[in-house]
Coordinates of C-alpha atoms (C1' of nucleotides) in Angstrom, one line a residue:
Chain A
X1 CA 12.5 -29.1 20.3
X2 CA 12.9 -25.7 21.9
X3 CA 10.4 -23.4 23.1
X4 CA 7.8 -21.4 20.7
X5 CA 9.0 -18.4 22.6
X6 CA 12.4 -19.1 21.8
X7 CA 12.2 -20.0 18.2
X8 CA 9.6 -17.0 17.7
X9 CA 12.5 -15.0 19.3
X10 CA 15.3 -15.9 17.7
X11 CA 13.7 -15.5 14.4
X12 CA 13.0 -11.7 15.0
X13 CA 8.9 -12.1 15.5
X14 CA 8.8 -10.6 19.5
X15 CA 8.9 -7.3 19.9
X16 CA 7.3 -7.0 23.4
X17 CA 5.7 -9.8 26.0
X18 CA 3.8 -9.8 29.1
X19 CA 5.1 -11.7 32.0
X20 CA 8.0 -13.3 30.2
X21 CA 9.1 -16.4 32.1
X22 CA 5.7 -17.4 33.1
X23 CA 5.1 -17.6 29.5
X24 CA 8.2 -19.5 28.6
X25 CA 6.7 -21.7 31.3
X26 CA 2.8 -21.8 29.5
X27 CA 4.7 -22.7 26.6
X28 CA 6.6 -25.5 27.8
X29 CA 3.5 -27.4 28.3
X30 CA 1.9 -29.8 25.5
X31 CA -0.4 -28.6 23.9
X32 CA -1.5 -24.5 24.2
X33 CA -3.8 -22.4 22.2
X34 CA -2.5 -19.3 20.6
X35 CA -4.6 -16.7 18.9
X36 CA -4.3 -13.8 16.1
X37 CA -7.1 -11.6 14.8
X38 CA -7.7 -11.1 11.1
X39 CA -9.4 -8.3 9.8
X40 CA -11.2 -8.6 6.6
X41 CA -10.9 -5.3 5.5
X42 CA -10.4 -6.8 2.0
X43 CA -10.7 -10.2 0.2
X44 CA -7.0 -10.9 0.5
X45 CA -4.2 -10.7 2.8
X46 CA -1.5 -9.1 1.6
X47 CA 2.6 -9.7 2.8
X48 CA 2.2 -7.2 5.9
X49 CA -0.1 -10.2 7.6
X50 CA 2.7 -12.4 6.9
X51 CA 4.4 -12.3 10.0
X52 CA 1.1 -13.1 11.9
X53 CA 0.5 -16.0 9.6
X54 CA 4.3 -17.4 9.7
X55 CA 3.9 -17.1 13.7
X56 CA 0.6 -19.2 14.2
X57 CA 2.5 -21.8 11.7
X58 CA 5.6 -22.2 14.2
X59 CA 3.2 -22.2 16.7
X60 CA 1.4 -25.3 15.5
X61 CA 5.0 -26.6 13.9
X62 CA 5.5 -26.6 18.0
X63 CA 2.7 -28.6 18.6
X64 CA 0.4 -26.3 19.8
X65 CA -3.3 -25.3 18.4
X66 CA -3.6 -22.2 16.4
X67 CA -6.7 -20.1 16.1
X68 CA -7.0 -17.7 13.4
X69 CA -10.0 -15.3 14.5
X70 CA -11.6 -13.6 11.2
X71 CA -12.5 -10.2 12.9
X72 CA -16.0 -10.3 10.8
X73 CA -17.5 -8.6 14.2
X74 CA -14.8 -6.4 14.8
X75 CA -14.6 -5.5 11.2
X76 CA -17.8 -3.9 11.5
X77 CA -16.6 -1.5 13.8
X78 CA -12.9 -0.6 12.5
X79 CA -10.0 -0.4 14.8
X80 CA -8.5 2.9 15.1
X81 CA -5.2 1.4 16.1
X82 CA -2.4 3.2 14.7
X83 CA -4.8 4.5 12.1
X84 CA -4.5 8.3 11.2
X85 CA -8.0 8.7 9.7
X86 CA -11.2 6.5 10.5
X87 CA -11.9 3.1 8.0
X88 CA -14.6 3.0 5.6
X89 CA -17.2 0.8 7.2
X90 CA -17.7 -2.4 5.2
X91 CA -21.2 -4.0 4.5
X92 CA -21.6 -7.4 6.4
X93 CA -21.8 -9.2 3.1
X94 CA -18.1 -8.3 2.2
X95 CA -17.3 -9.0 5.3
X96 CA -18.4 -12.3 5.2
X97 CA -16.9 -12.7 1.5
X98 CA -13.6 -11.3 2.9
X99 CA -13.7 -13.6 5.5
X100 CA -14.3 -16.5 3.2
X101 CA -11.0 -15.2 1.1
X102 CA -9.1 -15.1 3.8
X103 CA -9.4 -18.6 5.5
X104 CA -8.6 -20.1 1.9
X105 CA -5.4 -17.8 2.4
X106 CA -4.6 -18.9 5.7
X107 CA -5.2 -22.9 4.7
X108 CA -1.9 -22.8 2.7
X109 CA 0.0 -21.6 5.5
X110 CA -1.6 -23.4 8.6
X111 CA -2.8 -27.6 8.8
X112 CA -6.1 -26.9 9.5
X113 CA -7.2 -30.8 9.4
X114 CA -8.1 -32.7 12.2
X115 CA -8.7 -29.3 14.3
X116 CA -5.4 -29.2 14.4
X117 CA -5.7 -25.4 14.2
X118 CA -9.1 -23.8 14.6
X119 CA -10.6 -21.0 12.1
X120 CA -13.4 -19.0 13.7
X121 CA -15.3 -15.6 13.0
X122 CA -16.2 -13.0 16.0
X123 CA -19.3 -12.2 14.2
X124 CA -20.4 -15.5 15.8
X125 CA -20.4 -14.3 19.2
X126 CA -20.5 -10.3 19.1
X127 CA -23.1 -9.5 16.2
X128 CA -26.0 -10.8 18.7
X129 CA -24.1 -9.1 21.6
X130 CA -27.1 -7.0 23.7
X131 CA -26.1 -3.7 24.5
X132 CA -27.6 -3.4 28.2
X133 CA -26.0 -6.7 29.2
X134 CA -22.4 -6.2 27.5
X135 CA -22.2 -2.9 29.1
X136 CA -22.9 -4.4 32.9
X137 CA -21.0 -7.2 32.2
X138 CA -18.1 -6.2 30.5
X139 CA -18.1 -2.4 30.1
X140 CA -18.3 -1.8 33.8
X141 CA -14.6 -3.2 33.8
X142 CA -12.6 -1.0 31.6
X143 CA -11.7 3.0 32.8
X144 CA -12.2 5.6 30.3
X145 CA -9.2 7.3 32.5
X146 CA -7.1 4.6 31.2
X147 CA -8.9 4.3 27.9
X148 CA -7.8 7.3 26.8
X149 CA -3.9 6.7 27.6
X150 CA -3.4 4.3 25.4
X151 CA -1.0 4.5 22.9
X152 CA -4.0 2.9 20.2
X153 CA -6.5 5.6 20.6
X154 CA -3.6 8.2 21.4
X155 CA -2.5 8.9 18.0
X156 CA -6.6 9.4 16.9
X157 CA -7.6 11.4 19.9
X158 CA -4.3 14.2 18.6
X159 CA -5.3 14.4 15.4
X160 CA -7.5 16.3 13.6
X161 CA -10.4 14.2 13.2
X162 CA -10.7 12.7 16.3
X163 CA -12.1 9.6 17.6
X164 CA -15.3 8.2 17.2
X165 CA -17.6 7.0 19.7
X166 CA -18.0 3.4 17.5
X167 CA -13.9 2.8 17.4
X168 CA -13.6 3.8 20.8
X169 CA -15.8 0.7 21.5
X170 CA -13.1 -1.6 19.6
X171 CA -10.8 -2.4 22.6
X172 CA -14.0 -3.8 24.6
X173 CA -14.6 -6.2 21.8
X174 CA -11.0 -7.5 21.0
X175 CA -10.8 -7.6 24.7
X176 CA -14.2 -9.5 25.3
X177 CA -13.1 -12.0 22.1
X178 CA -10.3 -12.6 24.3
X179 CA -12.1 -13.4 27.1
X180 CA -14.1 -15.6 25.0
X181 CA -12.0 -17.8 23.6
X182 CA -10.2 -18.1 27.2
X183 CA -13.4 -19.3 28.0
X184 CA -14.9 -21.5 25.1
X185 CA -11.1 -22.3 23.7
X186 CA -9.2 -22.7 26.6
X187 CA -6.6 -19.9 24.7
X188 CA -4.3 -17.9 27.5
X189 CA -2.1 -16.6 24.6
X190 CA -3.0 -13.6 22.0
X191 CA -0.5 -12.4 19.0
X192 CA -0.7 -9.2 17.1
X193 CA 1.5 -6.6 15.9
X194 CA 2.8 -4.3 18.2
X195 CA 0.1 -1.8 17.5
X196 CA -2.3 -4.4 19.3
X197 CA -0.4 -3.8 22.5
X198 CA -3.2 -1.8 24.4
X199 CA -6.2 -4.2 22.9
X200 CA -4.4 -7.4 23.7
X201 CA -3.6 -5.9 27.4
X202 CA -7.1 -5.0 27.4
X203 CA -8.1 -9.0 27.1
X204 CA -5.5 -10.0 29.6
X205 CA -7.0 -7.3 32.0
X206 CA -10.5 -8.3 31.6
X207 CA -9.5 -11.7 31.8
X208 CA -8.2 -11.0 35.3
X209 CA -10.8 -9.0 36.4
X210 CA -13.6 -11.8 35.3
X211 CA -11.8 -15.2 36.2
X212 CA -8.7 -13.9 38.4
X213 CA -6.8 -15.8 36.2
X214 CA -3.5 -15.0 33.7
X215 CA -3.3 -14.9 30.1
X216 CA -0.6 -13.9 27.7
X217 CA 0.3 -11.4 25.1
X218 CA 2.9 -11.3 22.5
X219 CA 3.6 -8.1 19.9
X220 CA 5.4 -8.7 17.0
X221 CA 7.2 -5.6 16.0
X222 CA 6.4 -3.4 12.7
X223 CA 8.1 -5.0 9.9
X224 CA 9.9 -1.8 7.9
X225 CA 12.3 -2.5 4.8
X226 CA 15.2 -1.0 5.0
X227 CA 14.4 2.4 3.7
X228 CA 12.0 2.5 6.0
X229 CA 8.8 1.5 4.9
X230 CA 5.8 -0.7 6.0
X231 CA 6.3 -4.1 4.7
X232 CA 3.4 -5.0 2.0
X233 CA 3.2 -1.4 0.6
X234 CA 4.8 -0.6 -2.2
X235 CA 3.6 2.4 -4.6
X236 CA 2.2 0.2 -7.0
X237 CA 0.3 -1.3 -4.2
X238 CA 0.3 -4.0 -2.1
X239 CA 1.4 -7.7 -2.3
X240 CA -0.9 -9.1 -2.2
X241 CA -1.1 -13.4 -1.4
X242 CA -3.7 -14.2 -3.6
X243 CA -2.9 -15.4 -6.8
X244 CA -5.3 -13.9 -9.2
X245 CA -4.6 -10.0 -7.6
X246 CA -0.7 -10.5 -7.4
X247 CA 1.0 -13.5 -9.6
X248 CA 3.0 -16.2 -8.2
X249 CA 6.0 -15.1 -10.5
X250 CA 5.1 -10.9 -9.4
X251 CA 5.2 -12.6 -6.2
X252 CA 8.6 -14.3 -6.4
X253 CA 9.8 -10.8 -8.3
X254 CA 8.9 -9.1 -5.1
X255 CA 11.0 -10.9 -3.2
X256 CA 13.7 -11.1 -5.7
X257 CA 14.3 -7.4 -5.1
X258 CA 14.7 -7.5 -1.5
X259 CA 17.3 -4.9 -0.3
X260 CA 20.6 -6.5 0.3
X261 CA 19.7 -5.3 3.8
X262 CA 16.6 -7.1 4.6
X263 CA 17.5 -10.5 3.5
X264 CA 18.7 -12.1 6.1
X265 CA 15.6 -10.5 8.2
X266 CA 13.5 -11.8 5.6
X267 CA 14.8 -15.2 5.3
X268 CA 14.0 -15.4 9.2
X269 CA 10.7 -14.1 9.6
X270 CA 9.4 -15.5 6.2
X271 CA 11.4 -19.0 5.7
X272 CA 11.5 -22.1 7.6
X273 CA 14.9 -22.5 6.6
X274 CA 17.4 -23.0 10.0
X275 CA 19.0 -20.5 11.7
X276 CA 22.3 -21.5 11.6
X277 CA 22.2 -21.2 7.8
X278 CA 20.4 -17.7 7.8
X279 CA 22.7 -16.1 10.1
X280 CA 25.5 -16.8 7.4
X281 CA 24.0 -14.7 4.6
X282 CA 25.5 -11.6 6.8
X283 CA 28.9 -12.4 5.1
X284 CA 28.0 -12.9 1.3
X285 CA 28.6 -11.0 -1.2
X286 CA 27.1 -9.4 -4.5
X287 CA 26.3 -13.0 -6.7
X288 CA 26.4 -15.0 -3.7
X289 CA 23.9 -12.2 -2.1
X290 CA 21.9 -12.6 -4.9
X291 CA 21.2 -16.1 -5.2
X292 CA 20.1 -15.9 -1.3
X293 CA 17.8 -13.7 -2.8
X294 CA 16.4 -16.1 -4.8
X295 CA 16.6 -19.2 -2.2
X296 CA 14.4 -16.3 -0.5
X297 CA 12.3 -15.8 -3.3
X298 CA 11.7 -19.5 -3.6
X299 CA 11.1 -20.5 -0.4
X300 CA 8.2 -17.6 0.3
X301 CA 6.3 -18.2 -2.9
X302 CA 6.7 -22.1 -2.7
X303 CA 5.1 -21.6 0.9
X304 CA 2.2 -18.8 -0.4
X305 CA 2.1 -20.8 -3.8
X306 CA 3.0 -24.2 -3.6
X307 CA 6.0 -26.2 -5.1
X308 CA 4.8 -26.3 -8.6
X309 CA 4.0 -22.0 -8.8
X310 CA 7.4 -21.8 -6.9
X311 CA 9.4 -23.6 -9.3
X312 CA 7.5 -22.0 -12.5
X313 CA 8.0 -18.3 -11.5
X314 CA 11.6 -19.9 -10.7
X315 CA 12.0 -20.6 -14.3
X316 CA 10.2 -17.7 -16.2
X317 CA 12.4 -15.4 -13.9
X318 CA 15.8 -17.3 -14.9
X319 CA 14.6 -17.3 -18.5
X320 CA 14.5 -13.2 -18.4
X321 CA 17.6 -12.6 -16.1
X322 CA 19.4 -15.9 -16.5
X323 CA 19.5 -18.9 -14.6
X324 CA 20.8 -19.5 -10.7
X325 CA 22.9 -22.1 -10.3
X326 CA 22.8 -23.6 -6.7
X327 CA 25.5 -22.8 -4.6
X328 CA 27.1 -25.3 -2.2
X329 CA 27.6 -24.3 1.2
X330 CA 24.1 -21.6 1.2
X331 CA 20.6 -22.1 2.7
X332 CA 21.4 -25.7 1.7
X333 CA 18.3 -27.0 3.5
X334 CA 16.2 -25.2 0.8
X335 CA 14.7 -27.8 -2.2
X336 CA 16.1 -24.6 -4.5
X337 CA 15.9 -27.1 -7.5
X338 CA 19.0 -27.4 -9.0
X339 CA 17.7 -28.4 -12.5
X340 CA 16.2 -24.3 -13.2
X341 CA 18.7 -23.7 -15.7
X342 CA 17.6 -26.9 -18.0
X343 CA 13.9 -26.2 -18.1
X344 CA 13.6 -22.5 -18.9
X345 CA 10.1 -21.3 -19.2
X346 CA 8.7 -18.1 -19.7
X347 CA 5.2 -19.3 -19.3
X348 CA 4.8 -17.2 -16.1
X349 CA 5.8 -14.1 -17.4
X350 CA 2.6 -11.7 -17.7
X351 CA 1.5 -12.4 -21.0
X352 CA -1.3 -11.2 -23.2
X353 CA -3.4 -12.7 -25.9
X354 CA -3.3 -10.5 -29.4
X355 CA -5.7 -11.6 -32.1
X356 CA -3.6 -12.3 -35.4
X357 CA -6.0 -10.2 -37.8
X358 CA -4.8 -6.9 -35.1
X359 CA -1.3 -8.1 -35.7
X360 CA -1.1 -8.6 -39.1
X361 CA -2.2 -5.2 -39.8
X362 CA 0.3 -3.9 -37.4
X363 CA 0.2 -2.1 -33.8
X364 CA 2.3 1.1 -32.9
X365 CA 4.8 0.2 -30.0
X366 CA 3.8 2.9 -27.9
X367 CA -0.2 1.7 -28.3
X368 CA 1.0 -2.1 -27.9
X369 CA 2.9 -1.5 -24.2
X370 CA -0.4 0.5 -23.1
X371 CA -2.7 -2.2 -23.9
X372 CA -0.5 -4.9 -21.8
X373 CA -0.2 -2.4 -18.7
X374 CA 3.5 -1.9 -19.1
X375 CA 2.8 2.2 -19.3
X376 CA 0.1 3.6 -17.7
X377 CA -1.5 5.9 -20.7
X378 CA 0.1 6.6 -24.7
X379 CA 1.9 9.5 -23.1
X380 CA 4.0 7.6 -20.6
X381 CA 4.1 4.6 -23.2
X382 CA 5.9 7.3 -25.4
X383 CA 8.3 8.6 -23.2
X384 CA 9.2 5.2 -21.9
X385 CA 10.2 4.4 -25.7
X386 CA 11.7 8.4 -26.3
X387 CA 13.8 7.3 -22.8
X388 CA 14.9 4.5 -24.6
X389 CA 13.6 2.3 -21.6
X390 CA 11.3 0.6 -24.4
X391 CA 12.7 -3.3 -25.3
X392 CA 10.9 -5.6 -28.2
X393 CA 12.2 -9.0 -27.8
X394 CA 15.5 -7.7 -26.2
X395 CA 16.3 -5.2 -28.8
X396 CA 16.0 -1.5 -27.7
X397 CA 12.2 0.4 -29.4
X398 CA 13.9 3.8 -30.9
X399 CA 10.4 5.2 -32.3
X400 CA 7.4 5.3 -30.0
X401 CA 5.4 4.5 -33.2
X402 CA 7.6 1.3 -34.4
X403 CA 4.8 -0.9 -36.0
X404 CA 5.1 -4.2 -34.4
X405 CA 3.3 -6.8 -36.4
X406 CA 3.3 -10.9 -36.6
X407 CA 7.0 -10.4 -38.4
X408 CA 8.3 -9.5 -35.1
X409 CA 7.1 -12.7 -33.8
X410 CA 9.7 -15.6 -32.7
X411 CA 8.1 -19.3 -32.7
X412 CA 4.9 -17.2 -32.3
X413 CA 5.4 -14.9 -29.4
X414 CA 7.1 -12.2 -28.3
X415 CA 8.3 -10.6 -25.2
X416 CA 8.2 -7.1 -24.6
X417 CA 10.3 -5.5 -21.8
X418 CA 9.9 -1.8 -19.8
X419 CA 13.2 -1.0 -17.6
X420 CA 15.0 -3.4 -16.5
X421 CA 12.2 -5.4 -14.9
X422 CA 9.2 -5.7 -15.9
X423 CA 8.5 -8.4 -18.7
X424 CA 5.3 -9.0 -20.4
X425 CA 5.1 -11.7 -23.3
X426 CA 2.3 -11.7 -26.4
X427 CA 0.8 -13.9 -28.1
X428 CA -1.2 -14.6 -31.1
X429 CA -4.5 -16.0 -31.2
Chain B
rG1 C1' -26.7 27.0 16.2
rG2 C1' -22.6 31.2 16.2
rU3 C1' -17.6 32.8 14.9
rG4 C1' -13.1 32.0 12.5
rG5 C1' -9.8 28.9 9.4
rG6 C1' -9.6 25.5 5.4
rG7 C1' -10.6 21.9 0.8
rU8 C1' -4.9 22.6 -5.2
rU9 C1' -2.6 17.6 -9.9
rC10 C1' -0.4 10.1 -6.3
rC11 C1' 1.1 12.5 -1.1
rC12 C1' 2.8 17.1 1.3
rG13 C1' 2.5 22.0 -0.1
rA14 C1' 3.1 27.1 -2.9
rG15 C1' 0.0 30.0 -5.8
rU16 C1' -5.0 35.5 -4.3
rG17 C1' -7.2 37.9 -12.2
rG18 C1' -3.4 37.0 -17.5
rU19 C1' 3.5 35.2 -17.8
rC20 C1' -0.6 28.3 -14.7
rA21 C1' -0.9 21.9 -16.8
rA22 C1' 0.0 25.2 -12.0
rA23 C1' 6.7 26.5 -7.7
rG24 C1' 9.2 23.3 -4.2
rG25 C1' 9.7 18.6 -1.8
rG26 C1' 8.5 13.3 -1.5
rA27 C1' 6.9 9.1 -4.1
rA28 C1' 7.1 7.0 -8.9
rC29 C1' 9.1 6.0 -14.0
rA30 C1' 13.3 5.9 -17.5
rG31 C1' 18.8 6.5 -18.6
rA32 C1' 24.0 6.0 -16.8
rC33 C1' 26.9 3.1 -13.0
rU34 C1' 25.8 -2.1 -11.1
rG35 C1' 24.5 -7.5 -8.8
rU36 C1' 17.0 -8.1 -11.0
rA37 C1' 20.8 -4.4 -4.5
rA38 C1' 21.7 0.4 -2.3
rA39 C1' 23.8 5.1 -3.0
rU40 C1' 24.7 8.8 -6.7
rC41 C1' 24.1 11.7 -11.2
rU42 C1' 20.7 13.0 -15.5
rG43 C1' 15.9 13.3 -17.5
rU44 C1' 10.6 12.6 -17.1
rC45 C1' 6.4 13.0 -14.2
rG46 C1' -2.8 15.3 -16.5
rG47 C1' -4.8 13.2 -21.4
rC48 C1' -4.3 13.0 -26.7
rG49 C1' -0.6 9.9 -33.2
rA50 C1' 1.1 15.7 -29.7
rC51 C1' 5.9 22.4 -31.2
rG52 C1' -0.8 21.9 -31.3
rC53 C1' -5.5 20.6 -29.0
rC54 C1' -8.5 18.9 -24.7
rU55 C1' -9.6 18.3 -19.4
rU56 C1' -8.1 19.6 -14.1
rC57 C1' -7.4 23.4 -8.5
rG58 C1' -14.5 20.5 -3.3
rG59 C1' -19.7 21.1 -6.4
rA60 C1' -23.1 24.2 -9.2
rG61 C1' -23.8 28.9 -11.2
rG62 C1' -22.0 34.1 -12.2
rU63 C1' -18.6 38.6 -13.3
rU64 C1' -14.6 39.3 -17.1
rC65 C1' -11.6 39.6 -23.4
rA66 C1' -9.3 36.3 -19.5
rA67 C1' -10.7 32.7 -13.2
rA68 C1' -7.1 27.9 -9.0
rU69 C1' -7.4 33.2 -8.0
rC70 C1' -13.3 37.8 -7.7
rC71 C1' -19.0 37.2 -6.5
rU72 C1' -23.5 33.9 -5.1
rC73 C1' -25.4 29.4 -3.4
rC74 C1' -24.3 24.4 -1.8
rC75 C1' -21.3 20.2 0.2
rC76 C1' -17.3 18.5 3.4
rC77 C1' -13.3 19.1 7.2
rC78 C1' -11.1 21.7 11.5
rA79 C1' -10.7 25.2 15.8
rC80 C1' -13.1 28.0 19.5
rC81 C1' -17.8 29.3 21.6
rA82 C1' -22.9 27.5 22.6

RNA sequence: GGUGGGGUUCCCGAGUGGUCAAAGGGAACAGACUGUAAAUCUGUCGGCGACGCCUUCGGAGGUUCAAAUCCUCCCCCCACCA
C-alpha cells in the first residue's frame, strides 16, 4: 500500500507540509497517530469539514490511528483564524451538545471500534487549566513579536475591529493540545486547513521547545468551487451532514449539481473511488459528464448516509429527472446500482402532509407552494407562478390563484415543482 | 474621559425634507438556450388575494401638511488623543 502522504497527495488534500521527507519517513512506520481539531460552533458539520473528515478516514484506511479532537475548550474561546469579525461565544452546554452532534457525525465516516480511532474533547484537559501555571509553563514559550506576524491573527489585527485579548490566547491552546496529545497520545502529526498553518506551527514549536523533539503538520488547502466560493456555503445555506437539517436526497441534489469543473476534484477529495478511474472524467462529455455526476452524488451521500439513503435519494432523483443508466467503462469501482431505473421512488422527495378536509375545499396555488417552502412569502409564491416557473404535477400553474384540490390528486399525491429543481410532493391525510 | 467619523432593505453601497419600498453592483429567484453544467440574454427581487393598503433606513421621542433625510436623548462601531 503506498504512503498516507502520497495518497493524501495525489488526491488533492496537501496544500502545505512541514519537513516533508522526514514525514514521508514518520509515515512509513506501522502504526502513527494523526490529529484534526473540530470546532463545535454548531450541532452539525457541514460539507466544508469534509475534507478533514475524508483525510482522518485515509489515514486510518492506512492503518494508522485517527484522533478527532472536539475543540469543546477551544470553542470557548473562538479562533480568530481567517475570521473577519470575532465569533459569538457559545455557552458550555451547547458546546457540549455540539460536541455530542458531532462525534455521531464523525462515526459514519471513521471506525471508531476497538480504539481504532480515538474521539476526545479539549475541555478535558484545558477548562481546569490554572492561569499562573499555564502562563510559566507554556506561555513563557511563545513571542508576541512573532505572535503578531502570523498570517492567523494578521488579517484581525488590520481590520477594523481588531483582536481580542481572549482570541489572541487561541494559538497557546491549540498549541498546548498539541503538546498534549504528543504527550498522552503519542500523536507527532496535526491536520487542519490551511488557515491552521500558524496554530499547528505553534504546536510543533512548543513541542520542540518542551521535549526537543519533532512533530508534523499538514494544511489541506481551501476547497473553492469553481466560481470561486468556499465549499459548504451556498446562499441558501450550508450543507449541512446531518440528516434531519439537510436530507439525504437535498444532499445527493447538492452534489448532483456540481460544476462540470469541480467533478473530477470532487470525486478525489470526497470518494474512495481509485485514481486511475477519476483521472478519466477529464475527457467526458455532456451525458457521460453527467452521470459521473451522479456516480459522485452516490458515492458521497452513501458514505454521509449509508447505502440504503444513497440508493433512495438515487431513486426519487431519477424519478423527477429520469433514470441513469450505468455506463461501462466509468468510475466502474462504484456499487452505482444498476437496477435505479426499475424501482423508481419518489418517497424522498420533500413531501408534505395536507389534511383532506383543507383539500377538498380547495387551496390557491400561490398559498399551497408557500406553505411547503417552495417560495419564501405569497408574493414570491406569485411571481414564481406569473414567471411561469410554477409546475403542478408537471403541468405549467398559469394563475397564481389556480385552486388545487383532491381532484388534482394522482393515486393520492401530488408533486409540485418550482424551476427546474426543486420538487416537493403532497399528500393527503 | 475628549475630539472627529459612522450605523440604510441578504451583502456592499448611494441617498442630507416631498418625485423613496429607497440609485448602482453583487448574491438570489424565474424564463429562454442546455446536460439537473457553465456562459449569455430577459424579467423579478419588503409584506399583503395586491393598479391599492401596510411595515422598513441603530433605538426612543420631537418639529413638519410631509422625515432615511432636521432636532433631543440613548445604544453600538471606528479613528485619533488621554
Amino acid at each position: 500500500m503506498p504512503n498516507v502522504l502520497e495518497t493524501l497527495k495525489e488526491r488533492g488534500f496537501v496544500e502545505n507540509t512541514t519537513h516533508d521527507q522526514e514525514l514521508q519517513d514518520y509515515l512509513n512506520k506501522d502504526v502513527v497517530t494523526c490529529y484534526i481539531g473540530f470546532d463545535p460552533t454548531a450541532s452539525s458539520l457541514h460539507i466544508g469539514s469534509l475534507v478533514p473528515i475524508m483525510s482522518l478516514a485515509h489515514i486510518q484506511r492506512h492503518g494508522h490511528r485517527p484522533i478527532a479532537l472536539v475543540g469543546g475548550g477551544t470553542g470557548m474561546v473562538g479562533d480568530p483564524s481567517g475570521k473577519t469579525e470575532a465569533r459569538q461565544l457559545l455557552t458550555p452546554e451547547i458546546i457540549e451538545a455540539n460536541a455530542n452532534g458531532i462525534k455521531k457525525q464523525l462515526s459514519q465516516f471513521i471506525q471508531f471500534k476497538d480504539d481504532r480511532a480515538i474521539l476526545l474533547n479539549n475541555a478535558d484537559w484545558l477548562n481546569d487549566l490554572r492561569y499562573i501555571p499555564f502562563l510559566r509553563d507554556i506561555g513563557r514559550h511563545f513571542s508576541v513579536n512573532r505572535m503578531i506576524k502570523a498570517e492567523s491573527y494578521k488579517m484581525r489585527l488590520d481590520s477594523e475591529e481588531g483582536l481580542n485579548f481572549i482570541e489572541f490566547n487561541y494559538m497557546l491552546l491549540q498549541a498546548y493540545d498539541f503538546l498534549n496529545l504528543f504527550d498522552t497520545q503519542d500523536c507527532h502529526l496535526q491536520m487542519g486547513g490551511s488557515d491552521q498553518w500558524g496554530n499547528i506551527v505553534a504546536g510543533i514549536e512548543l513541542i520542540r521547545r518542551v521535549h526537543h523533539k519533532t512533530a508534523f503538520g499538514i494544511t489541506f488547502p481551501l476547497i473553492t468551487t469553481s466560481s470561486g466560493e468556499k465549499m459548504g456555503k451556498t446562499a441558501k445555506g450550508a450543507i449541512w451532514l446531518d440528516p434531519t437539517r439537510t436530507t439525504p436526497y437535498e444532499y445527493y441534489q447538492f452534489w448532483v449539481n456540481t460544476d462540470d469543473k469541480d467533478v473530477e476534484k470532487f470525486l478525489a477529495l470526497f470518494t474512495f473511488l481509485p485514481m486511475e478511474e477519476i483521472r478519466k472524467i477529464g475527457e467526458l462529455q455532456a451525458a457521460e459528464l453527467n452521470y459521473a455526476k451522479s456516480v459522485l452524488a452516490y458515492e458521497t451521500t452513501r458514505l454521509a448516509h449509508g447505502d440504503k439513503q444513497a440508493t433512495e435519494a438515487l431513486r426519487a432523483a431519477a424519478s423527477v429527472f429520469g433514470a441513469k443508466k450505468r455506463i461501462q467503462g466509468i468510475l466502474s469501482s462504484s456499487t452505482f446500482p444498476d437496477d435505479a431505473s426499475s424501482e423508481l421512488s419518489v418517497d424522498a422527495v420533500p413531501s408534505t402532509m395536507i389534511e383532506s378536509n383543507k383539500l377538498n375545499e380547495g387551496i390557491p396555488a400561490f398559498k399551497l407552494f408557500t406553505q411547503v417552502g417552495l417560495a419564501k412569502s405569497g408574493g414570491a409564491a406569485r411571481r414564481l407562478i406569473e414567471q411561469g416557473g410554477a409546475y403542478l404535477n408537471d403541468v405549467r400553474v398559469e394563475q397564481f390563484d389556480k385552486i388545487i384540490s383532491l381532484d388534482d390528486f394522482i393515486s393520492s399525491e401530488i408533486i409540485l415543482r418550482a424551476g427546474k429543481k426543486r420538487y416537493h410532493k403532497i399528500s393527503a391525510k
